Coordinates of C-alpha atoms and ligand atoms in Angstrom, one line a residue:
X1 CA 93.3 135.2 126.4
X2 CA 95.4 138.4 126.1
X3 CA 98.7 137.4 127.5
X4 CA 98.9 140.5 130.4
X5 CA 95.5 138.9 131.8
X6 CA 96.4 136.6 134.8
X7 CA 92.8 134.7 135.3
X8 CA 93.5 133.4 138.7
X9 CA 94.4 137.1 139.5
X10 CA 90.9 137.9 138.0
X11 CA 89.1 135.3 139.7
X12 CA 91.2 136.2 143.2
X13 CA 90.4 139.6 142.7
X14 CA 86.8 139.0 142.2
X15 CA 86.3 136.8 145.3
X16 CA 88.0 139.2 147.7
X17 CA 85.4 141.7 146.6
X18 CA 82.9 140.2 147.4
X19 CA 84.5 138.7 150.4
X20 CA 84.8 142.7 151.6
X21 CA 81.2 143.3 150.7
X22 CA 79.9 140.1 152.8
X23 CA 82.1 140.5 155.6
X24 CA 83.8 137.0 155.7
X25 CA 85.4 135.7 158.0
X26 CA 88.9 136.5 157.5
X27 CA 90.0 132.5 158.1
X28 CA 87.1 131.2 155.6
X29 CA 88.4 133.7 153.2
X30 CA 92.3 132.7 153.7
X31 CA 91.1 129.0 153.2
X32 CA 88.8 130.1 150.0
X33 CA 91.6 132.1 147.9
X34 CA 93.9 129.5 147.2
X35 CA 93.3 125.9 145.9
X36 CA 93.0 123.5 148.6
X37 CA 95.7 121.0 146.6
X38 CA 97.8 121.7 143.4
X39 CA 99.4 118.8 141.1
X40 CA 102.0 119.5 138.3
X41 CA 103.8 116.4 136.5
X42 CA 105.5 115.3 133.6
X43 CA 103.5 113.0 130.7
X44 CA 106.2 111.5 128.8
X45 CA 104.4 110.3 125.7
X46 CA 106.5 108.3 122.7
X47 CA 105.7 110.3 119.3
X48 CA 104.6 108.3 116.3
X49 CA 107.8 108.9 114.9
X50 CA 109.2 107.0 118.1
X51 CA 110.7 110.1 120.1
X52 CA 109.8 110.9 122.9
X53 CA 107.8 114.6 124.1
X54 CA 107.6 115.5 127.4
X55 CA 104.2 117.7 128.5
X56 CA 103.3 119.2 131.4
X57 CA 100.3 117.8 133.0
X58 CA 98.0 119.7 135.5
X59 CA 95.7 119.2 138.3
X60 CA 93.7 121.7 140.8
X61 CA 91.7 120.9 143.5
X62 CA 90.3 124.0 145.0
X63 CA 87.7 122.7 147.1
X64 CA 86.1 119.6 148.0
X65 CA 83.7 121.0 151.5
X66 CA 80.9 120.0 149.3
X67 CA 81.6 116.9 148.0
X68 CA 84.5 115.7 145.4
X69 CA 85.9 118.2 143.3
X70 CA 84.6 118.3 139.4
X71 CA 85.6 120.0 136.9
X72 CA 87.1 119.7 133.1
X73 CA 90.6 119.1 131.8
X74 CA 91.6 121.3 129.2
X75 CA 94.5 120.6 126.4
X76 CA 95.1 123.9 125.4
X77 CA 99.0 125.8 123.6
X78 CA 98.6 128.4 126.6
X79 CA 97.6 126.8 129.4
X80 CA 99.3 127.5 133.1
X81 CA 98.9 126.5 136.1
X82 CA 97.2 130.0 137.0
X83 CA 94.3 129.3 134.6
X84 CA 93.8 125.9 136.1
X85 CA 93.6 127.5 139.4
X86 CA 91.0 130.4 137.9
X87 CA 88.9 127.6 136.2
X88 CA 89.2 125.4 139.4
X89 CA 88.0 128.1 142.1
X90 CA 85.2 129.3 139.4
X91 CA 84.2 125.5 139.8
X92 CA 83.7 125.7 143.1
X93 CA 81.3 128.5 142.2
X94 CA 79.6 126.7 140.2
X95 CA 78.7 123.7 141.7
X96 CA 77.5 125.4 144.8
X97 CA 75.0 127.9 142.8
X98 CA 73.8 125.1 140.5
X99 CA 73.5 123.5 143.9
X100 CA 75.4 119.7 143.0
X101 CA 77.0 118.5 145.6
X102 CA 80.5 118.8 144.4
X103 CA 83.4 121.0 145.1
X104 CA 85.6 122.3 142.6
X105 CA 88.7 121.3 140.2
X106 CA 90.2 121.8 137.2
X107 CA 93.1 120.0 134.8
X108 CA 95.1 120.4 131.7
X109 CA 97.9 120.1 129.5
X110 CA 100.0 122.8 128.2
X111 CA 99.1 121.1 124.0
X112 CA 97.5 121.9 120.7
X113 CA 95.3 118.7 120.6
X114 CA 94.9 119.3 117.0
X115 CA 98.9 118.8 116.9
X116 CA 98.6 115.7 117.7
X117 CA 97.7 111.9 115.7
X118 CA 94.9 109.7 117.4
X119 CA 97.4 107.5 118.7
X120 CA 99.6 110.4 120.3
X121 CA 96.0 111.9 121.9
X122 CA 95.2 108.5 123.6
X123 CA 98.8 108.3 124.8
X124 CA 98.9 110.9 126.4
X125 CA 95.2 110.7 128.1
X126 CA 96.4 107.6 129.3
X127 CA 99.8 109.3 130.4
X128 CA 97.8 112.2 132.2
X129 CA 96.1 109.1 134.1
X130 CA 99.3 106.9 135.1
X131 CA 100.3 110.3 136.6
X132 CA 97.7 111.4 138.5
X133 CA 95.6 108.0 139.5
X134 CA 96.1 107.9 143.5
X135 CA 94.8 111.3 143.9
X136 CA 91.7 111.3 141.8
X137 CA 88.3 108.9 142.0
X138 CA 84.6 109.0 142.2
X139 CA 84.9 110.0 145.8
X140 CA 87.8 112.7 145.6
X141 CA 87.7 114.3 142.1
X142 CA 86.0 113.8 138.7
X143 CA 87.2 115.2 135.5
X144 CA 85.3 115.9 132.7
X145 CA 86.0 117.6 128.9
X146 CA 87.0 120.8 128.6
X147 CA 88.3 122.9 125.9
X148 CA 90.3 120.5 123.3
X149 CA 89.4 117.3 125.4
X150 CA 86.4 115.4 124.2
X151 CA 84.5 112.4 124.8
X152 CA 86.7 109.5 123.5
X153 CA 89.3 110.7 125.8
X154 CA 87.6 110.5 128.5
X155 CA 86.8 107.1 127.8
X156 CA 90.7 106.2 127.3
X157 CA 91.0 108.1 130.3
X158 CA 88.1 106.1 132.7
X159 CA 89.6 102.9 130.8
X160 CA 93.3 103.6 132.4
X161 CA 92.0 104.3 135.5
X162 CA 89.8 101.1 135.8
X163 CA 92.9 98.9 134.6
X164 CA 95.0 100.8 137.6
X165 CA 92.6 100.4 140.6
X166 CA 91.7 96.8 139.2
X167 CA 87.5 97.7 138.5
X168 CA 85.4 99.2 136.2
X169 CA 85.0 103.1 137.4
X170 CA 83.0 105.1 134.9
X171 CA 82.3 107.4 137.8
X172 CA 86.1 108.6 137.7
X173 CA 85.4 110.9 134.5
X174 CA 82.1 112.0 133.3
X175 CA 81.2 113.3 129.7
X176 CA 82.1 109.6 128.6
X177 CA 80.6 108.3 125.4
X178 CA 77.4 106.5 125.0
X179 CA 77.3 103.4 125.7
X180 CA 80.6 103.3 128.0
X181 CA 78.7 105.2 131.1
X182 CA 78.0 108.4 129.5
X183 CA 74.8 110.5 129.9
X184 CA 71.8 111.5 127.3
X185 CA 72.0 115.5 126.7
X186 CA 75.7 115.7 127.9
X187 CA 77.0 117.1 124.5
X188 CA 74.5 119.7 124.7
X189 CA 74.0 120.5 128.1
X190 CA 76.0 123.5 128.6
X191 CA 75.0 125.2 125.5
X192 CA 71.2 124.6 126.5
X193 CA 71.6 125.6 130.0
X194 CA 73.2 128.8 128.5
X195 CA 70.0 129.1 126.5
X196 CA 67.5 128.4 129.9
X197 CA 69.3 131.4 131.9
X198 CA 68.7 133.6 128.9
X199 CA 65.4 132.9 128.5
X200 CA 65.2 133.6 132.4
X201 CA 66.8 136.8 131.9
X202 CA 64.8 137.9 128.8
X203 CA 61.3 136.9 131.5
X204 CA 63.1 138.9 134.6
X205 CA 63.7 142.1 132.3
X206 CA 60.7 141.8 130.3
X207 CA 61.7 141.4 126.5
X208 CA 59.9 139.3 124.2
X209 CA 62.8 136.4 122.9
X210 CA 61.1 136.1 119.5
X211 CA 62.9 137.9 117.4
X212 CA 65.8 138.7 119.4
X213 CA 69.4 139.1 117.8
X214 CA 72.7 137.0 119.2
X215 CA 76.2 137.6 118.5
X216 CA 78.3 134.4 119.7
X217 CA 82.0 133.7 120.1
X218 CA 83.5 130.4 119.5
X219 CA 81.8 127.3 117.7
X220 CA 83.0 124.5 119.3
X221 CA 80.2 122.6 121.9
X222 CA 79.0 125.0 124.4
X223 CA 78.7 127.9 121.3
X224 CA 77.2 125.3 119.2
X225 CA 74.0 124.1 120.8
X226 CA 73.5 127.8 122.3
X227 CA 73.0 128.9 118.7
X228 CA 71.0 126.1 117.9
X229 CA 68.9 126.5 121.2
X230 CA 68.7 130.0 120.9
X231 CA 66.8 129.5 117.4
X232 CA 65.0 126.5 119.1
X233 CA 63.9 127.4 122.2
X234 CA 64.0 131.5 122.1
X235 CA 62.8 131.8 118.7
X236 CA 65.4 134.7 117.7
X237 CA 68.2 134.1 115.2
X238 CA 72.0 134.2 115.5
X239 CA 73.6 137.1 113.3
X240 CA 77.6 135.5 113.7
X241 CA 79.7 133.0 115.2
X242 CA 83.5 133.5 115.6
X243 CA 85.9 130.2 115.2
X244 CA 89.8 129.9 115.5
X245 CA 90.9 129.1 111.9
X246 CA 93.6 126.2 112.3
X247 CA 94.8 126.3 108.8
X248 CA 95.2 130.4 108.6
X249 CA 96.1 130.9 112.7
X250 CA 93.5 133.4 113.0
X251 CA 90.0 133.8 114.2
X252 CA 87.3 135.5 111.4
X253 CA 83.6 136.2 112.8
X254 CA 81.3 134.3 109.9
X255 CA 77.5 135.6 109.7
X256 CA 74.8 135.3 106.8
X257 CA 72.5 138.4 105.8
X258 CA 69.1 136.2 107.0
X259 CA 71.4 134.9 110.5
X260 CA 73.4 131.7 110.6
X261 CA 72.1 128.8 110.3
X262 CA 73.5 126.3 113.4
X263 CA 72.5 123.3 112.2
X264 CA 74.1 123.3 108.7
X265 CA 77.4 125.3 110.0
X266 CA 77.9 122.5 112.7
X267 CA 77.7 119.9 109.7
X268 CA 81.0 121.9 108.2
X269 CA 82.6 122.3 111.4
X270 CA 85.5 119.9 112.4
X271 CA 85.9 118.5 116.2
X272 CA 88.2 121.3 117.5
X273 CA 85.2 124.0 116.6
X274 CA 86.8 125.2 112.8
X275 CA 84.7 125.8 110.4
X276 CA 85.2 125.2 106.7
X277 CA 85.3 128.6 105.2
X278 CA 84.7 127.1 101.5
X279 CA 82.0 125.5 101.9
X280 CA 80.7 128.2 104.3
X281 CA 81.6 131.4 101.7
X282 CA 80.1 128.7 98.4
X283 CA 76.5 129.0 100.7
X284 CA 76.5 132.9 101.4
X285 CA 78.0 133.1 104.5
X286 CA 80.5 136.0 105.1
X287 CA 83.7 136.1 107.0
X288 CA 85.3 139.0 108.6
X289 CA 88.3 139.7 111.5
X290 CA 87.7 137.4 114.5
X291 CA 86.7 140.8 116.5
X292 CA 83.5 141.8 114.7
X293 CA 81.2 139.6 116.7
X294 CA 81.6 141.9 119.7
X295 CA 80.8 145.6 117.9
X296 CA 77.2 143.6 116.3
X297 CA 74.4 145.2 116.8
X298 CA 72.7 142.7 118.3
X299 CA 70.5 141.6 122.0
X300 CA 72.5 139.5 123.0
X301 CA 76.2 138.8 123.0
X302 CA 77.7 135.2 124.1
X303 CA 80.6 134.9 124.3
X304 CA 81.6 131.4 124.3
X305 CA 85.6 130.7 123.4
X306 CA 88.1 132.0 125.7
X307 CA 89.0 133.9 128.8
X308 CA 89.6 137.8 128.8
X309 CA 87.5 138.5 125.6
X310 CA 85.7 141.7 127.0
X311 CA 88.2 143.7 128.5
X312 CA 89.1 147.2 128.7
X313 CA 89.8 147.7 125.3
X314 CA 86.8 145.4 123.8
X315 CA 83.9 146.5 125.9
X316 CA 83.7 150.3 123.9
X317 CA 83.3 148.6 121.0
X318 CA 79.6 146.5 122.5
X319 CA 76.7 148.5 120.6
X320 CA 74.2 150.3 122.7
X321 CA 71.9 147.8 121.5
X322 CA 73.2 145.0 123.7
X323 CA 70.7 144.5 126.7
X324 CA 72.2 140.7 127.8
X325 CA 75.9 139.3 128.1
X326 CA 75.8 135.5 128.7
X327 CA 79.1 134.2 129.9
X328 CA 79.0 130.7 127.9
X329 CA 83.2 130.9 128.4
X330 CA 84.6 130.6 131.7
X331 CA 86.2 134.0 132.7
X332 CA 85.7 135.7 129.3
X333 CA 84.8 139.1 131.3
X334 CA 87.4 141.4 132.9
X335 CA 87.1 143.5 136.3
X336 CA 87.4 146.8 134.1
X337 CA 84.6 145.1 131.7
X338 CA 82.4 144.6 134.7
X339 CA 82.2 148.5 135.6
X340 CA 81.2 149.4 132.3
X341 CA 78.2 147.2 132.2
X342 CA 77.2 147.8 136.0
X343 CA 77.8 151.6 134.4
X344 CA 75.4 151.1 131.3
X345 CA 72.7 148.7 132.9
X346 CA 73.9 146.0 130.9
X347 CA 72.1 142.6 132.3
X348 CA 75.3 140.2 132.6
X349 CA 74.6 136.2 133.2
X350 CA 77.8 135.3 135.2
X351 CA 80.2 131.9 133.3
X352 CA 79.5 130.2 136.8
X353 CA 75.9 130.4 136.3
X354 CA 75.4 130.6 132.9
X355 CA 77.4 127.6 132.2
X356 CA 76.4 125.5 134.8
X357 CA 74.4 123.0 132.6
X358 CA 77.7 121.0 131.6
X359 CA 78.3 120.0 135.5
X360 CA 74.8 119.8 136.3
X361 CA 74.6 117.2 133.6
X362 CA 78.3 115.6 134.8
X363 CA 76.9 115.3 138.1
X364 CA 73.3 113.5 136.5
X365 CA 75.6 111.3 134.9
X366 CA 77.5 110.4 137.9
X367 CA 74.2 109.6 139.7
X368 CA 73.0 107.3 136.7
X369 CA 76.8 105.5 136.7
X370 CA 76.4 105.0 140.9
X371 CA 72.7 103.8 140.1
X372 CA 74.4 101.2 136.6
X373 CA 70.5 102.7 135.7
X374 CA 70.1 105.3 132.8
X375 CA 67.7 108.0 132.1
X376 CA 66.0 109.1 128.9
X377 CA 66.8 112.2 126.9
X378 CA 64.1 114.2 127.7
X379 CA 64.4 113.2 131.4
X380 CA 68.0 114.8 131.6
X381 CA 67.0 117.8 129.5
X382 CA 64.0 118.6 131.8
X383 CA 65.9 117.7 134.8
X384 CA 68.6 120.4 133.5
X385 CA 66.1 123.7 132.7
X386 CA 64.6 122.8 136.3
X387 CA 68.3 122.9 137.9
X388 CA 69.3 125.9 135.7
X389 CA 66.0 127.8 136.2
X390 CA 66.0 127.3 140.2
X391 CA 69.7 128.1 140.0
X392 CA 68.9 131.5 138.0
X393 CA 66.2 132.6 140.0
X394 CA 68.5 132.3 143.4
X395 CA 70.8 134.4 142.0
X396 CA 68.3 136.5 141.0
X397 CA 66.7 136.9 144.2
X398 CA 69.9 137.8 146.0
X399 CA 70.9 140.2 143.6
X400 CA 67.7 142.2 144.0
X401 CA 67.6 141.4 147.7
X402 CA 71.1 142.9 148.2
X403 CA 71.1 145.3 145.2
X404 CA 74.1 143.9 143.7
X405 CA 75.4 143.3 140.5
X406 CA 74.5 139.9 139.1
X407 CA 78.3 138.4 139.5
X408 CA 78.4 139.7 143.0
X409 CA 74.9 137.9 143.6
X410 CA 76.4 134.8 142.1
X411 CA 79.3 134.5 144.5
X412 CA 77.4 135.8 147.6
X413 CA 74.9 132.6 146.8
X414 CA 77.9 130.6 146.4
X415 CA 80.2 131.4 149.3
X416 CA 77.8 131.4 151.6
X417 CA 76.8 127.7 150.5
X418 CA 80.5 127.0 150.5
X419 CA 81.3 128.8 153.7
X420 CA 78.0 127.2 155.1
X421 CA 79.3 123.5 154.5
X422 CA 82.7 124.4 156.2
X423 CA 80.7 125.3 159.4
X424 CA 78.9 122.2 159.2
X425 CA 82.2 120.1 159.2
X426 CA 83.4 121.9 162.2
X427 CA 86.4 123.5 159.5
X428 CA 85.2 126.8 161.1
Ligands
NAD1 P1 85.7 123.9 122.2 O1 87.1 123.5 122.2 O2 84.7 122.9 121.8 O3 85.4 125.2 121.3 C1 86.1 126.4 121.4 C2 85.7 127.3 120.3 O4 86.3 128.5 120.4 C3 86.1 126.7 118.9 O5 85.1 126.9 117.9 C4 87.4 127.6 118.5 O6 87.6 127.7 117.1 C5 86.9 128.9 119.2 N1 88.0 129.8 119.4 C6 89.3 129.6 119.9 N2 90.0 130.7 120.0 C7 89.2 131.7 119.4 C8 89.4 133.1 119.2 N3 90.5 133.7 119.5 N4 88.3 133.7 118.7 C9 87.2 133.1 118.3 N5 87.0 131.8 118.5 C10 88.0 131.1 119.1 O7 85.4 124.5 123.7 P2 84.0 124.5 124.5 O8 83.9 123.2 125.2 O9 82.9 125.0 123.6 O10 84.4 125.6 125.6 C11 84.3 127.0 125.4 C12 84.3 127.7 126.7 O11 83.3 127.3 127.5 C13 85.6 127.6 127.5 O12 85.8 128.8 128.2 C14 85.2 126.5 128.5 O13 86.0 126.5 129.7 C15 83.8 126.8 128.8 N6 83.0 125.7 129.2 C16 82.8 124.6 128.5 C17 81.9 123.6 129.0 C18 81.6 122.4 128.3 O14 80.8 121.6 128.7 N7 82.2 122.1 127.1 C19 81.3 123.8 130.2 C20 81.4 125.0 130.9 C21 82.3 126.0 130.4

């Protein structure tokens, strides 16, 4: 994220559009625009080397009209409380297109999870618990992985919170492990439901998906298991994935001259999404500046790391080739980026919807932790392309129905839902 890009800005500025072009009520829309509760505490965690570091820990609730606010925690150098807020409102978003009933949250902790041993990591999951118990549950809020969080954590972090409130919770947290109350088809649930809007995009605009090109940003889950559904399920090919090298501080686009190949590059990819550029280069692959993947000449373009990506600056360099953008990233689309595509007919699969399938498949997972019964792989993944189709093709139809651009359509679905349940609970 480019450091003069405030994403709750973004995201503010996006809702009040759209809050203009609806004609919402002024009281709904005071309510909508700022979280709904806001926590910020200290996580003192002893060091291996027995001092002590003090992080800042942070959670968002921005609406819970719907049901309990869900969303991830992220552990990320540059997080701030105004991209918890973004990530949180964009939840709401979410859940109420993908149509779960949940509202919407977000957390995080300003950290370089790679910075830290196994032991330190668990201390402070268990840290960012102690702090934050009382106000989170499987009736308020549930947290979930997020960028540098993963699923051990979260089952340090449902273990804390059972030992607090005296019973075993797995529905505080979802994206658990196997076999401690997490769901079949979680890992790859947001990367495939990336895949399923595409492939309802593709149908809606009337390209053929065999053969089709994709440019992705990022390699860590949701870029993964788009690149290996887009081979998969689409039958087109990736041409490059872009990673954040650890060891050199920078990010290099890596592509092969017959596509990548996501199966084999995940098998030399650590945890935190790097890829080992040895063993990558030894097999063919080549590695350029972290900013190619956008100027490929490609279909399709996902970006799937960070916020801000296509901006003012970027979006020139997108070939004329490009007929899709699929937000896999929360937020990784600027205002000024927007205009450009709305300008060049470029088809754009807003992060709310496109990503929906990680939530969708937190919220199957809460069902199957409230039922102690669990479902089969295939029954979650079929589960998810219905959710993610239905949710595309809502979208869709308000976007053609209003003539609006497909972000727009995505937040008029959503606020309405979202303004709809308020009415309902007399908030209105
Ligand atoms: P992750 O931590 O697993 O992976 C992030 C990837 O981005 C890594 O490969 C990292 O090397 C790469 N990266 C970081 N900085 C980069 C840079 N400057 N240039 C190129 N690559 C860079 O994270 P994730 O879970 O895949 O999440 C990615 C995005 O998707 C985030 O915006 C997140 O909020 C969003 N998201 C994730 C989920 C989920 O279920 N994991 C669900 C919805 C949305």
């Amino acid at each position: 994220m480019t450091l003069s890009l405030n994403a709750f800005k973004m995201a503010q500025s996006q809702f009040d559009g759209v809050a203009k072009q609806l004609n919402l009520d002024p009281q709904a829309a005071a309510m909508l625009r700022w979280p709904t509760r806001e926590f910020r505490f200290q996580i003192p965690v002893k060091m291996d080397d027995g001092s002590i570091n003090v992080f800042f820990g942070y959670r968002v609730q921005h609406s819970d009209v719907r049901g309990p606010s869900k969303g991830g925690i992220r552990f990320h150098a540059s997080e701030t409380l105004d991209t918890v807020r973004a990530l949180a409102m964009w939840m709401t978003w979410k859940c109420a297109v993908a149509d779960i009933p949940l509202g919407g949250g977000k957390g995080g902790v300003a950290v370089d999870s790679a910075s830290l041993s196994i032991g330190e990591q668990e201390r402070l999951c268990r840290g960012w618990i102690d702090q934050i118990y009382r106000n989170i549950g499987p009736r308020q809020d549930v947290p979930a992985p997020d960028v540098g969080t993963n699923p051990r954590m979260m089952g340090w972090m449902m273990d804390e919170y059972s030992k607090l409130v005296g019973e075993f919770t797995p529905g505080v947290i979802t994206g658990k492990p196997l076999g401690s109350g997490g769901s079949l088809g979680r890992t790859e649930a947001t990367g495939f439901g990336v895949i399923y809007t595409i492939r309802e995009a593709m149908k809606h605009l009337n390209l053929e998906t065999k053969g089709t090109v994709a440019a992705i940003q990022g390699f860590g889950n949701v870029a993964q298991y788009a690149a290996i559904g887009y081979d998969q399920f689409l039958g087109g090919s990736v041409a490059c994935v872009s990673y954040w090298d650890r060891e050199d501080q920078k990010a290099y686009t890596i592509s092969h001259k017959d596509g990548i190949d996501p199966i084999f590059l995940q098998s030399i990819t650590d945890v935190y999404g790097t890829i080992d550029k040895d063993k990558a280069r030894d097999t063919g692959y080549i590695l350029e500046d972290g900013s190619a993947w956008i100027s490929k000449e490609v279909d399709v373009l996902i970006p799937s790391a960070l916020e801000g990506q296509v901006n003012a600056e970027t979006v020139h360099k997108i070939s004329g080739q490009v007929k899709v953008v699929a937000e896999g990233a929360n937020g990784p689309t600027t205002p000024e980026a927007d205009e450009v595509f709305k300008k060049n007919g470029v088809f754009n699969i807003p992060d709310f919807l496109c990503n929906a399938g990680g939530v969708t498949v937190s919220y199957f997972e809460g069902v199957q932790n409230d039922m102690n019964f669990y479902w089969s792989h295939d029954e979650v993944i079929t589960k998810l392309d219905q959710k993610m189709t239905t949710a595309f093709q809502g979208v869709l139809k308000m976007s053609e129905r209003e003539n609006v651009y497909m972000r727009d359509a995505a937040y008029m679905v959503a606020i309405d839902k979202v303004v709809k349940a308020m009415e309902l609970r007399g908030w209105l």
